[in-house]
């Protein structure tokens, strides 16, 4: 499988207006499409297991979160290659969705450099295809990964792009998430006043969209900032 992914990425350039690819898909193309679809579906099931709450109905692909984690670890190299292949060959669904649903595992395993790479691929693909909403999501994910490796100015830029775009498309809940993430990045650079404003906007947004859990998190961040906690205590949040 890994050889199929890497060979296809090398030999099949992404279609473009300057160089349209009008040939009929051959057997190798079809096999690649099935493989990418398989990976996206199974990673989606793993993501559901890793984020499940008590009582949730879960896909039967895995029996429990530990089995999902074991599969993700075993297939990890192939999954990262799948993102690159999808980006290169123009499979926009996989190139955008697969990084997003890999996020929970990437965070748990602290693979932040790989997260930065695949979120960047998702952002580039969404931008190229005019998928504004998913591009905003990719920017937000990218900002969180950048924050974890202390690239704070880049994280602030990414979260700012995300919250501006979510506002433009009218997604108030996702905009609130971006405001909260922006507040965390600002707090870690000691920019307390701007962080205070960002957390305040997050609190308002979560309140307006009736998300009690996220509202409690944003209120906690806001309160701790008002208590003048040292910026480094916002390191992992």
PDB file of C-alpha atoms in Angstrom:
ATOM      1  CA  UNK A   1       0.000   0.000   0.000  1.00  0.00           C
ATOM      2  CA  UNK A   2       2.742   2.389   0.913  1.00  0.00           C
ATOM      3  CA  UNK A   3       4.451   1.760  -2.448  1.00  0.00           C
ATOM      4  CA  UNK A   4       1.192   2.461  -4.275  1.00  0.00           C
ATOM      5  CA  UNK A   5       0.826   5.799  -2.504  1.00  0.00           C
ATOM      6  CA  UNK A   6       4.369   7.013  -3.027  1.00  0.00           C
ATOM      7  CA  UNK A   7       4.580   5.836  -6.642  1.00  0.00           C
ATOM      8  CA  UNK A   8       1.288   7.507  -7.535  1.00  0.00           C
ATOM      9  CA  UNK A   9       2.347  10.788  -5.931  1.00  0.00           C
ATOM     10  CA  UNK A  10       5.547  10.712  -7.959  1.00  0.00           C
ATOM     11  CA  UNK A  11       4.027   9.809 -11.322  1.00  0.00           C
ATOM     12  CA  UNK A  12       0.642  11.597 -11.294  1.00  0.00           C
ATOM     13  CA  UNK A  13       0.915  15.400 -11.016  1.00  0.00           C
ATOM     14  CA  UNK A  14      -2.074  17.307  -9.706  1.00  0.00           C
ATOM     15  CA  UNK A  15      -4.446  18.404 -12.506  1.00  0.00           C
ATOM     16  CA  UNK A  16      -4.518  22.123 -13.192  1.00  0.00           C
ATOM     17  CA  UNK A  17      -6.045  24.593 -15.623  1.00  0.00           C
ATOM     18  CA  UNK A  18      -2.676  24.888 -17.357  1.00  0.00           C
ATOM     19  CA  UNK A  19      -2.187  21.139 -17.600  1.00  0.00           C
ATOM     20  CA  UNK A  20      -5.616  19.408 -17.497  1.00  0.00           C
ATOM     21  CA  UNK A  21      -5.596  15.665 -17.003  1.00  0.00           C
ATOM     22  CA  UNK A  22      -8.425  14.336 -19.145  1.00  0.00           C
ATOM     23  CA  UNK A  23      -7.349  10.715 -19.392  1.00  0.00           C
ATOM     24  CA  UNK A  24      -9.636   7.944 -18.202  1.00  0.00           C
ATOM     25  CA  UNK A  25      -8.687   6.617 -14.764  1.00  0.00           C
ATOM     26  CA  UNK A  26      -6.722   3.395 -15.053  1.00  0.00           C
ATOM     27  CA  UNK A  27      -6.770   0.452 -12.649  1.00  0.00           C
ATOM     28  CA  UNK A  28      -3.998   1.976 -10.548  1.00  0.00           C
ATOM     29  CA  UNK A  29      -5.919   5.240 -10.178  1.00  0.00           C
ATOM     30  CA  UNK A  30      -9.012   3.338  -9.107  1.00  0.00           C
ATOM     31  CA  UNK A  31      -7.036   1.280  -6.614  1.00  0.00           C
ATOM     32  CA  UNK A  32      -5.545   4.448  -5.154  1.00  0.00           C
ATOM     33  CA  UNK A  33      -8.982   6.051  -4.831  1.00  0.00           C
ATOM     34  CA  UNK A  34     -10.264   2.981  -2.974  1.00  0.00           C
ATOM     35  CA  UNK A  35      -7.213   2.993  -0.700  1.00  0.00           C
ATOM     36  CA  UNK A  36      -7.555   6.672   0.163  1.00  0.00           C
ATOM     37  CA  UNK A  37     -11.260   6.211   0.789  1.00  0.00           C
ATOM     38  CA  UNK A  38     -10.532   3.237   3.029  1.00  0.00           C
ATOM     39  CA  UNK A  39      -7.997   5.150   5.093  1.00  0.00           C
ATOM     40  CA  UNK A  40     -10.313   8.131   5.483  1.00  0.00           C
ATOM     41  CA  UNK A  41     -13.216   5.933   6.595  1.00  0.00           C
ATOM     42  CA  UNK A  42     -11.195   3.928   9.110  1.00  0.00           C
ATOM     43  CA  UNK A  43      -9.442   6.983  10.550  1.00  0.00           C
ATOM     44  CA  UNK A  44     -12.895   8.526  10.940  1.00  0.00           C
ATOM     45  CA  UNK A  45     -13.978   5.497  12.981  1.00  0.00           C
ATOM     46  CA  UNK A  46     -10.814   5.694  15.076  1.00  0.00           C
ATOM     47  CA  UNK A  47     -11.411   9.406  15.663  1.00  0.00           C
ATOM     48  CA  UNK A  48     -14.928   8.654  16.920  1.00  0.00           C
ATOM     49  CA  UNK A  49     -13.576   6.079  19.394  1.00  0.00           C
ATOM     50  CA  UNK A  50     -10.878   8.408  20.706  1.00  0.00           C
ATOM     51  CA  UNK A  51     -13.350  11.239  21.319  1.00  0.00           C
ATOM     52  CA  UNK A  52     -16.278   9.136  22.511  1.00  0.00           C
ATOM     53  CA  UNK A  53     -18.294  10.013  25.580  1.00  0.00           C
ATOM     54  CA  UNK A  54     -20.087   7.485  27.759  1.00  0.00           C
ATOM     55  CA  UNK A  55     -23.184   6.197  25.989  1.00  0.00           C
ATOM     56  CA  UNK A  56     -22.105   7.174  22.479  1.00  0.00           C
ATOM     57  CA  UNK A  57     -22.895   4.740  19.667  1.00  0.00           C
ATOM     58  CA  UNK A  58     -19.589   3.947  17.985  1.00  0.00           C
ATOM     59  CA  UNK A  59     -18.513   2.383  14.672  1.00  0.00           C
ATOM     60  CA  UNK A  60     -17.920  -1.362  14.933  1.00  0.00           C
ATOM     61  CA  UNK A  61     -14.607  -1.104  13.083  1.00  0.00           C
ATOM     62  CA  UNK A  62     -12.846  -1.100  16.459  1.00  0.00           C
ATOM     63  CA  UNK A  63     -13.829  -2.683  19.755  1.00  0.00           C
ATOM     64  CA  UNK A  64     -12.378   0.077  21.939  1.00  0.00           C
ATOM     65  CA  UNK A  65     -10.096   3.150  21.857  1.00  0.00           C
ATOM     66  CA  UNK A  66      -6.986   1.071  22.514  1.00  0.00           C
ATOM     67  CA  UNK A  67      -7.539  -0.986  19.375  1.00  0.00           C
ATOM     68  CA  UNK A  68      -8.084   2.245  17.430  1.00  0.00           C
ATOM     69  CA  UNK A  69      -4.822   3.653  18.792  1.00  0.00           C
ATOM     70  CA  UNK A  70      -2.932   0.480  17.900  1.00  0.00           C
ATOM     71  CA  UNK A  71      -4.198   0.603  14.318  1.00  0.00           C
ATOM     72  CA  UNK A  72      -3.297   4.301  13.966  1.00  0.00           C
ATOM     73  CA  UNK A  73       0.201   3.619  15.238  1.00  0.00           C
ATOM     74  CA  UNK A  74       0.698   0.662  12.889  1.00  0.00           C
ATOM     75  CA  UNK A  75      -0.582   2.571   9.839  1.00  0.00           C
ATOM     76  CA  UNK A  76       0.905   5.936  10.749  1.00  0.00           C
ATOM     77  CA  UNK A  77       3.478   6.239   7.957  1.00  0.00           C
ATOM     78  CA  UNK A  78       0.888   5.218   5.368  1.00  0.00           C
ATOM     79  CA  UNK A  79      -1.614   7.746   6.719  1.00  0.00           C
ATOM     80  CA  UNK A  80       0.833  10.641   6.470  1.00  0.00           C
ATOM     81  CA  UNK A  81       1.809   9.521   2.968  1.00  0.00           C
ATOM     82  CA  UNK A  82      -1.887   9.330   2.060  1.00  0.00           C
ATOM     83  CA  UNK A  83      -2.332  13.014   2.922  1.00  0.00           C
ATOM     84  CA  UNK A  84       0.614  14.002   0.725  1.00  0.00           C
ATOM     85  CA  UNK A  85      -0.585  11.783  -2.114  1.00  0.00           C
ATOM     86  CA  UNK A  86      -4.117  13.152  -1.961  1.00  0.00           C
ATOM     87  CA  UNK A  87      -2.787  16.712  -2.025  1.00  0.00           C
ATOM     88  CA  UNK A  88      -0.507  16.015  -4.969  1.00  0.00           C
ATOM     89  CA  UNK A  89      -3.026  14.088  -7.051  1.00  0.00           C
ATOM     90  CA  UNK A  90      -5.993  16.357  -6.445  1.00  0.00           C
ATOM     91  CA  UNK A  91      -8.088  14.127  -4.170  1.00  0.00           C
ATOM     92  CA  UNK A  92      -9.499  17.111  -2.319  1.00  0.00           C
ATOM     93  CA  UNK A  93     -11.801  15.144  -0.002  1.00  0.00           C
ATOM     94  CA  UNK A  94      -8.960  13.108   1.466  1.00  0.00           C
ATOM     95  CA  UNK A  95      -6.445  15.957   1.468  1.00  0.00           C
ATOM     96  CA  UNK A  96      -8.780  18.121   3.565  1.00  0.00           C
ATOM     97  CA  UNK A  97     -10.674  15.608   5.697  1.00  0.00           C
ATOM     98  CA  UNK A  98      -7.928  13.130   6.609  1.00  0.00           C
ATOM     99  CA  UNK A  99      -5.723  15.693   8.436  1.00  0.00           C
ATOM    100  CA  UNK A 100      -8.744  16.951  10.383  1.00  0.00           C
ATOM    101  CA  UNK A 101      -9.779  13.527  11.664  1.00  0.00           C
ATOM    102  CA  UNK A 102      -6.145  12.554  12.350  1.00  0.00           C
ATOM    103  CA  UNK A 103      -5.930  15.535  14.692  1.00  0.00           C
ATOM    104  CA  UNK A 104      -6.973  13.761  17.893  1.00  0.00           C
ATOM    105  CA  UNK A 105      -4.296  11.103  17.415  1.00  0.00           C
ATOM    106  CA  UNK A 106      -1.643  13.623  16.393  1.00  0.00           C
ATOM    107  CA  UNK A 107      -2.323  15.613  19.559  1.00  0.00           C
ATOM    108  CA  UNK A 108      -2.297  12.562  21.825  1.00  0.00           C
ATOM    109  CA  UNK A 109       0.949  11.273  20.382  1.00  0.00           C
ATOM    110  CA  UNK A 110       2.463  14.787  20.336  1.00  0.00           C
ATOM    111  CA  UNK A 111       3.410  14.508  16.662  1.00  0.00           C
ATOM    112  CA  UNK A 112       3.128  18.236  16.199  1.00  0.00           C
ATOM    113  CA  UNK A 113       5.616  18.635  13.346  1.00  0.00           C
ATOM    114  CA  UNK A 114       3.689  16.118  11.267  1.00  0.00           C
ATOM    115  CA  UNK A 115       0.472  17.863  12.306  1.00  0.00           C
ATOM    116  CA  UNK A 116       1.839  21.153  10.984  1.00  0.00           C
ATOM    117  CA  UNK A 117       2.695  19.490   7.685  1.00  0.00           C
ATOM    118  CA  UNK A 118      -0.663  17.801   7.083  1.00  0.00           C
ATOM    119  CA  UNK A 119      -2.711  20.783   8.267  1.00  0.00           C
ATOM    120  CA  UNK A 120      -0.746  22.936   5.843  1.00  0.00           C
ATOM    121  CA  UNK A 121      -1.608  20.497   3.049  1.00  0.00           C
ATOM    122  CA  UNK A 122      -5.271  20.688   4.026  1.00  0.00           C
ATOM    123  CA  UNK A 123      -5.207  24.488   4.050  1.00  0.00           C
ATOM    124  CA  UNK A 124      -3.500  24.624   0.653  1.00  0.00           C
ATOM    125  CA  UNK A 125      -5.975  22.175  -0.867  1.00  0.00           C
ATOM    126  CA  UNK A 126      -9.008  23.962   0.556  1.00  0.00           C
ATOM    127  CA  UNK A 127      -7.673  27.306  -0.675  1.00  0.00           C
ATOM    128  CA  UNK A 128      -6.980  25.923  -4.136  1.00  0.00           C
ATOM    129  CA  UNK A 129     -10.488  24.537  -4.437  1.00  0.00           C
ATOM    130  CA  UNK A 130     -12.253  27.544  -2.933  1.00  0.00           C
ATOM    131  CA  UNK A 131     -13.538  25.638   0.106  1.00  0.00           C
ATOM    132  CA  UNK A 132     -13.490  28.636   2.436  1.00  0.00           C
ATOM    133  CA  UNK A 133     -15.074  26.979   5.458  1.00  0.00           C
ATOM    134  CA  UNK A 134     -12.733  24.006   5.511  1.00  0.00           C
ATOM    135  CA  UNK A 135      -9.785  26.281   4.879  1.00  0.00           C
ATOM    136  CA  UNK A 136     -10.709  28.149   8.061  1.00  0.00           C
ATOM    137  CA  UNK A 137     -10.798  24.846   9.936  1.00  0.00           C
ATOM    138  CA  UNK A 138      -7.372  23.928   8.618  1.00  0.00           C
ATOM    139  CA  UNK A 139      -5.986  27.320   9.692  1.00  0.00           C
ATOM    140  CA  UNK A 140      -7.384  26.790  13.189  1.00  0.00           C
ATOM    141  CA  UNK A 141      -5.874  23.294  13.455  1.00  0.00           C
ATOM    142  CA  UNK A 142      -2.583  24.570  12.114  1.00  0.00           C
ATOM    143  CA  UNK A 143      -2.498  27.350  14.693  1.00  0.00           C
ATOM    144  CA  UNK A 144      -2.950  24.872  17.535  1.00  0.00           C
ATOM    145  CA  UNK A 145      -0.068  22.711  16.291  1.00  0.00           C
ATOM    146  CA  UNK A 146       2.171  25.755  15.826  1.00  0.00           C
ATOM    147  CA  UNK A 147       1.356  26.858  19.361  1.00  0.00           C
ATOM    148  CA  UNK A 148       2.525  23.515  20.723  1.00  0.00           C
ATOM    149  CA  UNK A 149       5.981  23.928  19.163  1.00  0.00           C
ATOM    150  CA  UNK A 150       6.262  27.524  20.413  1.00  0.00           C
ATOM    151  CA  UNK A 151       5.902  29.155  17.018  1.00  0.00           C
ATOM    152  CA  UNK A 152       3.584  31.659  18.631  1.00  0.00           C
ATOM    153  CA  UNK A 153       3.567  34.460  16.063  1.00  0.00           C
ATOM    154  CA  UNK A 154       2.681  31.989  13.317  1.00  0.00           C
ATOM    155  CA  UNK A 155       0.012  30.469  15.558  1.00  0.00           C
ATOM    156  CA  UNK A 156      -1.505  33.897  16.185  1.00  0.00           C
ATOM    157  CA  UNK A 157      -1.583  34.557  12.453  1.00  0.00           C
ATOM    158  CA  UNK A 158      -3.212  31.175  11.735  1.00  0.00           C
ATOM    159  CA  UNK A 159      -5.895  31.564  14.420  1.00  0.00           C
ATOM    160  CA  UNK A 160      -6.564  35.134  13.271  1.00  0.00           C
ATOM    161  CA  UNK A 161      -7.099  33.926   9.704  1.00  0.00           C
ATOM    162  CA  UNK A 162      -9.399  31.194  11.004  1.00  0.00           C
ATOM    163  CA  UNK A 163     -11.593  33.440  13.120  1.00  0.00           C
ATOM    164  CA  UNK A 164     -11.863  36.062  10.359  1.00  0.00           C
ATOM    165  CA  UNK A 165     -12.914  33.455   7.822  1.00  0.00           C
ATOM    166  CA  UNK A 166     -15.367  31.734  10.153  1.00  0.00           C
ATOM    167  CA  UNK A 167     -16.922  35.153  10.753  1.00  0.00           C
ATOM    168  CA  UNK A 168     -17.199  35.744   7.001  1.00  0.00           C
ATOM    169  CA  UNK A 169     -18.988  32.445   6.404  1.00  0.00           C
ATOM    170  CA  UNK A 170     -21.290  32.908   9.411  1.00  0.00           C
ATOM    171  CA  UNK A 171     -20.075  29.995  11.560  1.00  0.00           C
ATOM    172  CA  UNK A 172     -20.352  31.592  14.994  1.00  0.00           C
ATOM    173  CA  UNK A 173     -19.427  28.472  16.980  1.00  0.00           C
ATOM    174  CA  UNK A 174     -16.234  27.783  15.053  1.00  0.00           C
ATOM    175  CA  UNK A 175     -15.391  31.475  15.253  1.00  0.00           C
ATOM    176  CA  UNK A 176     -15.645  31.221  19.040  1.00  0.00           C
ATOM    177  CA  UNK A 177     -13.281  28.237  18.992  1.00  0.00           C
ATOM    178  CA  UNK A 178     -10.798  30.248  16.956  1.00  0.00           C
ATOM    179  CA  UNK A 179     -11.096  33.195  19.376  1.00  0.00           C
ATOM    180  CA  UNK A 180     -10.361  30.876  22.315  1.00  0.00           C
ATOM    181  CA  UNK A 181      -7.329  29.381  20.564  1.00  0.00           C
ATOM    182  CA  UNK A 182      -6.136  32.865  19.651  1.00  0.00           C
ATOM    183  CA  UNK A 183      -6.423  33.854  23.307  1.00  0.00           C
ATOM    184  CA  UNK A 184      -4.224  30.918  24.322  1.00  0.00           C
ATOM    185  CA  UNK A 185      -1.541  31.872  21.794  1.00  0.00           C
ATOM    186  CA  UNK A 186      -1.631  35.507  22.861  1.00  0.00           C
ATOM    187  CA  UNK A 187      -1.454  34.550  26.552  1.00  0.00           C
ATOM    188  CA  UNK A 188       1.651  32.490  25.923  1.00  0.00           C
ATOM    189  CA  UNK A 189       3.401  35.531  24.485  1.00  0.00           C
ATOM    190  CA  UNK A 190       2.445  37.704  27.454  1.00  0.00           C
ATOM    191  CA  UNK A 191      -0.013  39.856  25.460  1.00  0.00           C
ATOM    192  CA  UNK A 192      -2.546  39.876  28.236  1.00  0.00           C
ATOM    193  CA  UNK A 193      -4.852  42.632  27.032  1.00  0.00           C
ATOM    194  CA  UNK A 194      -5.290  41.110  23.595  1.00  0.00           C
ATOM    195  CA  UNK A 195      -5.703  37.647  25.140  1.00  0.00           C
ATOM    196  CA  UNK A 196      -8.345  39.075  27.487  1.00  0.00           C
ATOM    197  CA  UNK A 197     -10.262  40.447  24.513  1.00  0.00           C
ATOM    198  CA  UNK A 198      -9.982  37.159  22.623  1.00  0.00           C
ATOM    199  CA  UNK A 199     -11.250  35.064  25.549  1.00  0.00           C
ATOM    200  CA  UNK A 200     -14.099  37.533  26.006  1.00  0.00           C
ATOM    201  CA  UNK A 201     -15.147  37.086  22.386  1.00  0.00           C
ATOM    202  CA  UNK A 202     -14.938  33.302  22.832  1.00  0.00           C
ATOM    203  CA  UNK A 203     -17.161  33.464  25.920  1.00  0.00           C
ATOM    204  CA  UNK A 204     -19.715  35.539  24.028  1.00  0.00           C
ATOM    205  CA  UNK A 205     -19.646  33.224  21.024  1.00  0.00           C
ATOM    206  CA  UNK A 206     -20.055  30.019  23.005  1.00  0.00           C
ATOM    207  CA  UNK A 207     -22.842  31.613  25.006  1.00  0.00           C
ATOM    208  CA  UNK A 208     -24.640  32.693  21.843  1.00  0.00           C
ATOM    209  CA  UNK A 209     -24.348  29.185  20.374  1.00  0.00           C
ATOM    210  CA  UNK A 210     -25.379  27.446  23.621  1.00  0.00           C
ATOM    211  CA  UNK A 211     -22.239  25.307  23.985  1.00  0.00           C
ATOM    212  CA  UNK A 212     -22.036  24.961  27.759  1.00  0.00           C
ATOM    213  CA  UNK A 213     -18.894  22.805  27.806  1.00  0.00           C
ATOM    214  CA  UNK A 214     -16.827  25.106  25.584  1.00  0.00           C
ATOM    215  CA  UNK A 215     -18.231  28.128  27.416  1.00  0.00           C
ATOM    216  CA  UNK A 216     -16.939  26.733  30.711  1.00  0.00           C
ATOM    217  CA  UNK A 217     -13.484  26.218  29.183  1.00  0.00           C
ATOM    218  CA  UNK A 218     -13.345  29.746  27.782  1.00  0.00           C
ATOM    219  CA  UNK A 219     -14.561  31.212  31.084  1.00  0.00           C
ATOM    220  CA  UNK A 220     -11.827  29.299  32.917  1.00  0.00           C
ATOM    221  CA  UNK A 221      -9.197  30.676  30.543  1.00  0.00           C
ATOM    222  CA  UNK A 222     -10.584  34.184  30.914  1.00  0.00           C
ATOM    223  CA  UNK A 223     -10.733  33.946  34.704  1.00  0.00           C
ATOM    224  CA  UNK A 224      -7.205  32.608  35.020  1.00  0.00           C
ATOM    225  CA  UNK A 225      -5.886  35.381  32.820  1.00  0.00           C
ATOM    226  CA  UNK A 226      -7.655  37.956  35.005  1.00  0.00           C
ATOM    227  CA  UNK A 227      -5.963  36.379  38.010  1.00  0.00           C
ATOM    228  CA  UNK A 228      -2.694  37.187  36.265  1.00  0.00           C
ATOM    229  CA  UNK A 229      -1.430  33.646  36.078  1.00  0.00           C
ATOM    230  CA  UNK A 230       2.072  33.480  34.563  1.00  0.00           C
ATOM    231  CA  UNK A 231       1.900  33.057  30.803  1.00  0.00           C
ATOM    232  CA  UNK A 232       3.738  29.722  30.869  1.00  0.00           C
ATOM    233  CA  UNK A 233       0.862  28.173  32.812  1.00  0.00           C
ATOM    234  CA  UNK A 234      -1.128  28.405  29.573  1.00  0.00           C
ATOM    235  CA  UNK A 235       1.425  26.098  27.971  1.00  0.00           C
ATOM    236  CA  UNK A 236      -0.783  23.033  27.533  1.00  0.00           C
ATOM    237  CA  UNK A 237      -4.472  23.818  27.195  1.00  0.00           C
TER     238      UNK A 237
END
